[in-house]
């Protein structure tokens, strides 16, 4: 039996994963089943990329909690999980758990618009260099 070669992910998926390292590392493990609603941090557009190019696979359907209709249940593929593990560097996080550093003059904040965290220059440099 041929041992499958290292799993590959389609280029649009690998490009997306590398452009969104924080999300890539937050994706559910391949053995977890989830709906898009449960994984709202993935978002519809990101899920669209993953779905369209085989980064996630539909494994079933479940009933909507709020009534009628079924929603798809998904799994992240092994190939995507392996790609993230080996090829996507986990971004260093700010003290508030986000990414990016924005200079506000006297203080610094992260790139998450809704976040009010402030930290000093020393901390900002730590985030940037790690
Ligand atoms: Zn923040």
PDB file of N, CA and C in Angstrom, residues 62-115:
ATOM      1  N   UNK A  62     -27.332  19.126  11.309  1.00  0.00           N
ATOM      2  CA  UNK A  62     -27.969  19.126  12.611  1.00  0.00           C
ATOM      3  C   UNK A  62     -29.127  20.112  12.573  1.00  0.00           C
ATOM      4  N   UNK A  63     -30.040  19.932  13.494  1.00  0.00           N
ATOM      5  CA  UNK A  63     -31.193  20.835  13.562  1.00  0.00           C
ATOM      6  C   UNK A  63     -30.771  22.177  14.144  1.00  0.00           C
ATOM      7  N   UNK A  64     -31.334  23.219  13.612  1.00  0.00           N
ATOM      8  CA  UNK A  64     -31.130  24.527  14.229  1.00  0.00           C
ATOM      9  C   UNK A  64     -31.734  24.504  15.626  1.00  0.00           C
ATOM     10  N   UNK A  65     -31.034  25.119  16.568  1.00  0.00           N
ATOM     11  CA  UNK A  65     -31.558  25.176  17.938  1.00  0.00           C
ATOM     12  C   UNK A  65     -32.835  25.996  17.998  1.00  0.00           C
ATOM     13  N   UNK A  66     -32.921  27.014  17.158  1.00  0.00           N
ATOM     14  CA  UNK A  66     -34.031  27.960  17.289  1.00  0.00           C
ATOM     15  C   UNK A  66     -35.201  27.607  16.379  1.00  0.00           C
ATOM     16  N   UNK A  67     -35.309  26.384  15.956  1.00  0.00           N
ATOM     17  CA  UNK A  67     -36.501  26.055  15.188  1.00  0.00           C
ATOM     18  C   UNK A  67     -36.263  25.062  14.092  1.00  0.00           C
ATOM     19  N   UNK A  68     -36.806  25.376  12.955  1.00  0.00           N
ATOM     20  CA  UNK A  68     -36.786  24.385  11.891  1.00  0.00           C
ATOM     21  C   UNK A  68     -35.635  24.602  10.947  1.00  0.00           C
ATOM     22  N   UNK A  69     -35.381  23.599  10.183  1.00  0.00           N
ATOM     23  CA  UNK A  69     -34.288  23.699   9.234  1.00  0.00           C
ATOM     24  C   UNK A  69     -33.049  23.034   9.773  1.00  0.00           C
ATOM     25  N   UNK A  70     -32.218  22.623   8.868  1.00  0.00           N
ATOM     26  CA  UNK A  70     -30.994  21.944   9.251  1.00  0.00           C
ATOM     27  C   UNK A  70     -29.803  22.798   8.864  1.00  0.00           C
ATOM     28  N   UNK A  71     -28.761  22.719   9.675  1.00  0.00           N
ATOM     29  CA  UNK A  71     -27.520  23.405   9.319  1.00  0.00           C
ATOM     30  C   UNK A  71     -26.421  22.367   9.152  1.00  0.00           C
ATOM     31  N   UNK A  72     -25.484  22.694   8.319  1.00  0.00           N
ATOM     32  CA  UNK A  72     -24.402  21.755   8.022  1.00  0.00           C
ATOM     33  C   UNK A  72     -23.445  21.644   9.206  1.00  0.00           C
ATOM     34  N   UNK A  73     -22.931  20.438   9.392  1.00  0.00           N
ATOM     35  CA  UNK A  73     -21.889  20.183  10.382  1.00  0.00           C
ATOM     36  C   UNK A  73     -20.586  19.957   9.631  1.00  0.00           C
ATOM     37  N   UNK A  74     -19.517  20.589  10.115  1.00  0.00           N
ATOM     38  CA  UNK A  74     -18.259  20.604   9.374  1.00  0.00           C
ATOM     39  C   UNK A  74     -17.103  20.050  10.193  1.00  0.00           C
ATOM     40  N   UNK A  75     -16.088  19.628   9.481  1.00  0.00           N
ATOM     41  CA  UNK A  75     -14.810  19.306  10.106  1.00  0.00           C
ATOM     42  C   UNK A  75     -13.693  19.950   9.297  1.00  0.00           C
ATOM     43  N   UNK A  76     -12.677  20.391  10.006  1.00  0.00           N
ATOM     44  CA  UNK A  76     -11.462  20.856   9.345  1.00  0.00           C
ATOM     45  C   UNK A  76     -10.716  19.613   8.847  1.00  0.00           C
ATOM     46  N   UNK A  77     -10.152  19.674   7.656  1.00  0.00           N
ATOM     47  CA  UNK A  77      -9.442  18.500   7.148  1.00  0.00           C
ATOM     48  C   UNK A  77      -8.098  18.316   7.853  1.00  0.00           C
ATOM     49  N   UNK A  78      -7.633  17.075   7.833  1.00  0.00           N
ATOM     50  CA  UNK A  78      -6.309  16.772   8.404  1.00  0.00           C
ATOM     51  C   UNK A  78      -5.221  17.582   7.705  1.00  0.00           C
ATOM     52  N   UNK A  79      -5.394  17.743   6.411  1.00  0.00           N
ATOM     53  CA  UNK A  79      -4.375  18.464   5.643  1.00  0.00           C
ATOM     54  C   UNK A  79      -4.245  19.898   6.132  1.00  0.00           C
ATOM     55  N   UNK A  80      -5.386  20.517   6.413  1.00  0.00           N
ATOM     56  CA  UNK A  80      -5.352  21.893   6.896  1.00  0.00           C
ATOM     57  C   UNK A  80      -4.692  21.953   8.266  1.00  0.00           C
ATOM     58  N   UNK A  81      -5.065  21.027   9.140  1.00  0.00           N
ATOM     59  CA  UNK A  81      -4.473  21.021  10.480  1.00  0.00           C
ATOM     60  C   UNK A  81      -2.964  20.839  10.409  1.00  0.00           C
ATOM     61  N   UNK A  82      -2.520  19.932   9.530  1.00  0.00           N
ATOM     62  CA  UNK A  82      -1.080  19.683   9.400  1.00  0.00           C
ATOM     63  C   UNK A  82      -0.385  20.901   8.805  1.00  0.00           C
ATOM     64  N   UNK A  83      -1.044  21.536   7.867  1.00  0.00           N
ATOM     65  CA  UNK A  83      -0.433  22.713   7.253  1.00  0.00           C
ATOM     66  C   UNK A  83      -0.251  23.823   8.283  1.00  0.00           C
ATOM     67  N   UNK A  84      -1.289  24.031   9.086  1.00  0.00           N
ATOM     68  CA  UNK A  84      -1.199  25.080  10.108  1.00  0.00           C
ATOM     69  C   UNK A  84      -0.072  24.764  11.078  1.00  0.00           C
ATOM     70  N   UNK A  85      -0.001  23.504  11.479  1.00  0.00           N
ATOM     71  CA  UNK A  85       1.011  23.126  12.460  1.00  0.00           C
ATOM     72  C   UNK A  85       2.426  23.368  11.932  1.00  0.00           C
ATOM     73  N   UNK A  86       2.635  23.062  10.672  1.00  0.00           N
ATOM     74  CA  UNK A  86       4.000  23.106  10.140  1.00  0.00           C
ATOM     75  C   UNK A  86       4.347  24.401   9.411  1.00  0.00           C
ATOM     76  N   UNK A  87       3.349  25.113   8.949  1.00  0.00           N
ATOM     77  CA  UNK A  87       3.643  26.231   8.050  1.00  0.00           C
ATOM     78  C   UNK A  87       3.119  27.593   8.486  1.00  0.00           C
ATOM     79  N   UNK A  88       2.300  27.620   9.518  1.00  0.00           N
ATOM     80  CA  UNK A  88       1.756  28.907   9.941  1.00  0.00           C
ATOM     81  C   UNK A  88       2.306  29.230  11.321  1.00  0.00           C
ATOM     82  N   UNK A  89       3.016  30.303  11.404  1.00  0.00           N
ATOM     83  CA  UNK A  89       3.594  30.709  12.679  1.00  0.00           C
ATOM     84  C   UNK A  89       2.519  31.348  13.540  1.00  0.00           C
ATOM     85  N   UNK A  90       2.422  30.875  14.742  1.00  0.00           N
ATOM     86  CA  UNK A  90       1.433  31.449  15.645  1.00  0.00           C
ATOM     87  C   UNK A  90       1.864  32.869  15.994  1.00  0.00           C
ATOM     88  N   UNK A  91       0.976  33.821  15.797  1.00  0.00           N
ATOM     89  CA  UNK A  91       1.373  35.203  16.048  1.00  0.00           C
ATOM     90  C   UNK A  91       1.560  35.448  17.541  1.00  0.00           C
ATOM     91  N   UNK A  92       2.462  36.321  17.862  1.00  0.00           N
ATOM     92  CA  UNK A  92       2.600  36.676  19.263  1.00  0.00           C
ATOM     93  C   UNK A  92       1.443  37.587  19.644  1.00  0.00           C
ATOM     94  N   UNK A  93       0.991  37.412  20.852  1.00  0.00           N
ATOM     95  CA  UNK A  93      -0.214  38.115  21.269  1.00  0.00           C
ATOM     96  C   UNK A  93       0.114  39.285  22.184  1.00  0.00           C
ATOM     97  N   UNK A  94      -0.722  40.279  22.097  1.00  0.00           N
ATOM     98  CA  UNK A  94      -0.633  41.408  23.015  1.00  0.00           C
ATOM     99  C   UNK A  94      -1.156  40.967  24.381  1.00  0.00           C
ATOM    100  N   UNK A  95      -0.954  41.784  25.414  1.00  0.00           N
ATOM    101  CA  UNK A  95      -1.428  41.382  26.751  1.00  0.00           C
ATOM    102  C   UNK A  95      -2.929  41.101  26.802  1.00  0.00           C
ATOM    103  N   UNK A  96      -3.681  41.722  25.900  1.00  0.00           N
ATOM    104  CA  UNK A  96      -5.130  41.509  25.884  1.00  0.00           C
ATOM    105  C   UNK A  96      -5.512  40.276  25.073  1.00  0.00           C
ATOM    106  N   UNK A  97      -4.508  39.577  24.514  1.00  0.00           N
ATOM    107  CA  UNK A  97      -4.802  38.346  23.786  1.00  0.00           C
ATOM    108  C   UNK A  97      -5.079  38.554  22.313  1.00  0.00           C
ATOM    109  N   UNK A  98      -4.819  39.766  21.829  1.00  0.00           N
ATOM    110  CA  UNK A  98      -5.030  40.032  20.410  1.00  0.00           C
ATOM    111  C   UNK A  98      -3.681  40.108  19.695  1.00  0.00           C
ATOM    112  N   UNK A  99      -3.736  40.528  18.444  1.00  0.00           N
ATOM    113  CA  UNK A  99      -2.494  40.658  17.686  1.00  0.00           C
ATOM    114  C   UNK A  99      -2.333  42.089  17.216  1.00  0.00           C
ATOM    115  N   UNK A 100      -1.129  42.402  16.831  1.00  0.00           N
ATOM    116  CA  UNK A 100      -0.868  43.707  16.261  1.00  0.00           C
ATOM    117  C   UNK A 100      -0.653  44.763  17.321  1.00  0.00           C
ATOM    118  N   UNK A 101       0.072  45.771  16.947  1.00  0.00           N
ATOM    119  CA  UNK A 101       0.366  46.867  17.867  1.00  0.00           C
ATOM    120  C   UNK A 101       0.097  48.174  17.132  1.00  0.00           C
ATOM    121  N   UNK A 102      -0.625  49.057  17.775  1.00  0.00           N
ATOM    122  CA  UNK A 102      -0.918  50.363  17.192  1.00  0.00           C
ATOM    123  C   UNK A 102      -0.391  51.433  18.134  1.00  0.00           C
ATOM    124  N   UNK A 103       0.384  52.328  17.587  1.00  0.00           N
ATOM    125  CA  UNK A 103       0.969  53.406  18.380  1.00  0.00           C
ATOM    126  C   UNK A 103      -0.050  54.530  18.544  1.00  0.00           C
ATOM    127  N   UNK A 104      -0.389  54.835  19.790  1.00  0.00           N
ATOM    128  CA  UNK A 104      -1.347  55.910  20.059  1.00  0.00           C
ATOM    129  C   UNK A 104      -0.648  57.167  20.538  1.00  0.00           C
ATOM    130  N   UNK A 105       0.658  57.187  20.453  1.00  0.00           N
ATOM    131  CA  UNK A 105       1.381  58.334  20.975  1.00  0.00           C
ATOM    132  C   UNK A 105       2.025  57.979  22.304  1.00  0.00           C
ATOM    133  N   UNK A 106       1.283  58.191  23.386  1.00  0.00           N
ATOM    134  CA  UNK A 106       1.819  57.874  24.711  1.00  0.00           C
ATOM    135  C   UNK A 106       1.716  56.397  25.032  1.00  0.00           C
ATOM    136  N   UNK A 107       0.703  55.768  24.517  1.00  0.00           N
ATOM    137  CA  UNK A 107       0.486  54.358  24.814  1.00  0.00           C
ATOM    138  C   UNK A 107       0.294  53.577  23.520  1.00  0.00           C
ATOM    139  N   UNK A 108       0.135  52.276  23.684  1.00  0.00           N
ATOM    140  CA  UNK A 108      -0.074  51.395  22.538  1.00  0.00           C
ATOM    141  C   UNK A 108      -1.329  50.578  22.771  1.00  0.00           C
ATOM    142  N   UNK A 109      -1.924  50.164  21.688  1.00  0.00           N
ATOM    143  CA  UNK A 109      -3.048  49.259  21.784  1.00  0.00           C
ATOM    144  C   UNK A 109      -2.895  48.184  20.705  1.00  0.00           C
ATOM    145  N   UNK A 110      -3.836  47.240  20.672  1.00  0.00           N
ATOM    146  CA  UNK A 110      -3.768  46.195  19.665  1.00  0.00           C
ATOM    147  C   UNK A 110      -4.525  46.632  18.420  1.00  0.00           C
ATOM    148  N   UNK A 111      -4.612  45.756  17.445  1.00  0.00           N
ATOM    149  CA  UNK A 111      -5.297  46.114  16.203  1.00  0.00           C
ATOM    150  C   UNK A 111      -6.779  45.748  16.215  1.00  0.00           C
ATOM    151  N   UNK A 112      -7.263  45.281  17.359  1.00  0.00           N
ATOM    152  CA  UNK A 112      -8.682  44.963  17.460  1.00  0.00           C
ATOM    153  C   UNK A 112      -9.443  46.225  17.823  1.00  0.00           C
ATOM    154  N   UNK A 113     -10.297  46.665  16.906  1.00  0.00           N
ATOM    155  CA  UNK A 113     -10.932  47.969  17.091  1.00  0.00           C
ATOM    156  C   UNK A 113     -11.794  48.055  18.338  1.00  0.00           C
ATOM    157  N   UNK A 114     -12.400  46.956  18.707  1.00  0.00           N
ATOM    158  CA  UNK A 114     -13.320  46.978  19.838  1.00  0.00           C
ATOM    159  C   UNK A 114     -12.606  46.822  21.170  1.00  0.00           C
ATOM    160  N   UNK A 115     -11.305  46.695  21.151  1.00  0.00           N
ATOM    161  CA  UNK A 115     -10.559  46.421  22.374  1.00  0.00           C
ATOM    162  C   UNK A 115     -10.047  47.729  22.977  1.00  0.00           C
TER     163      UNK A 115
END
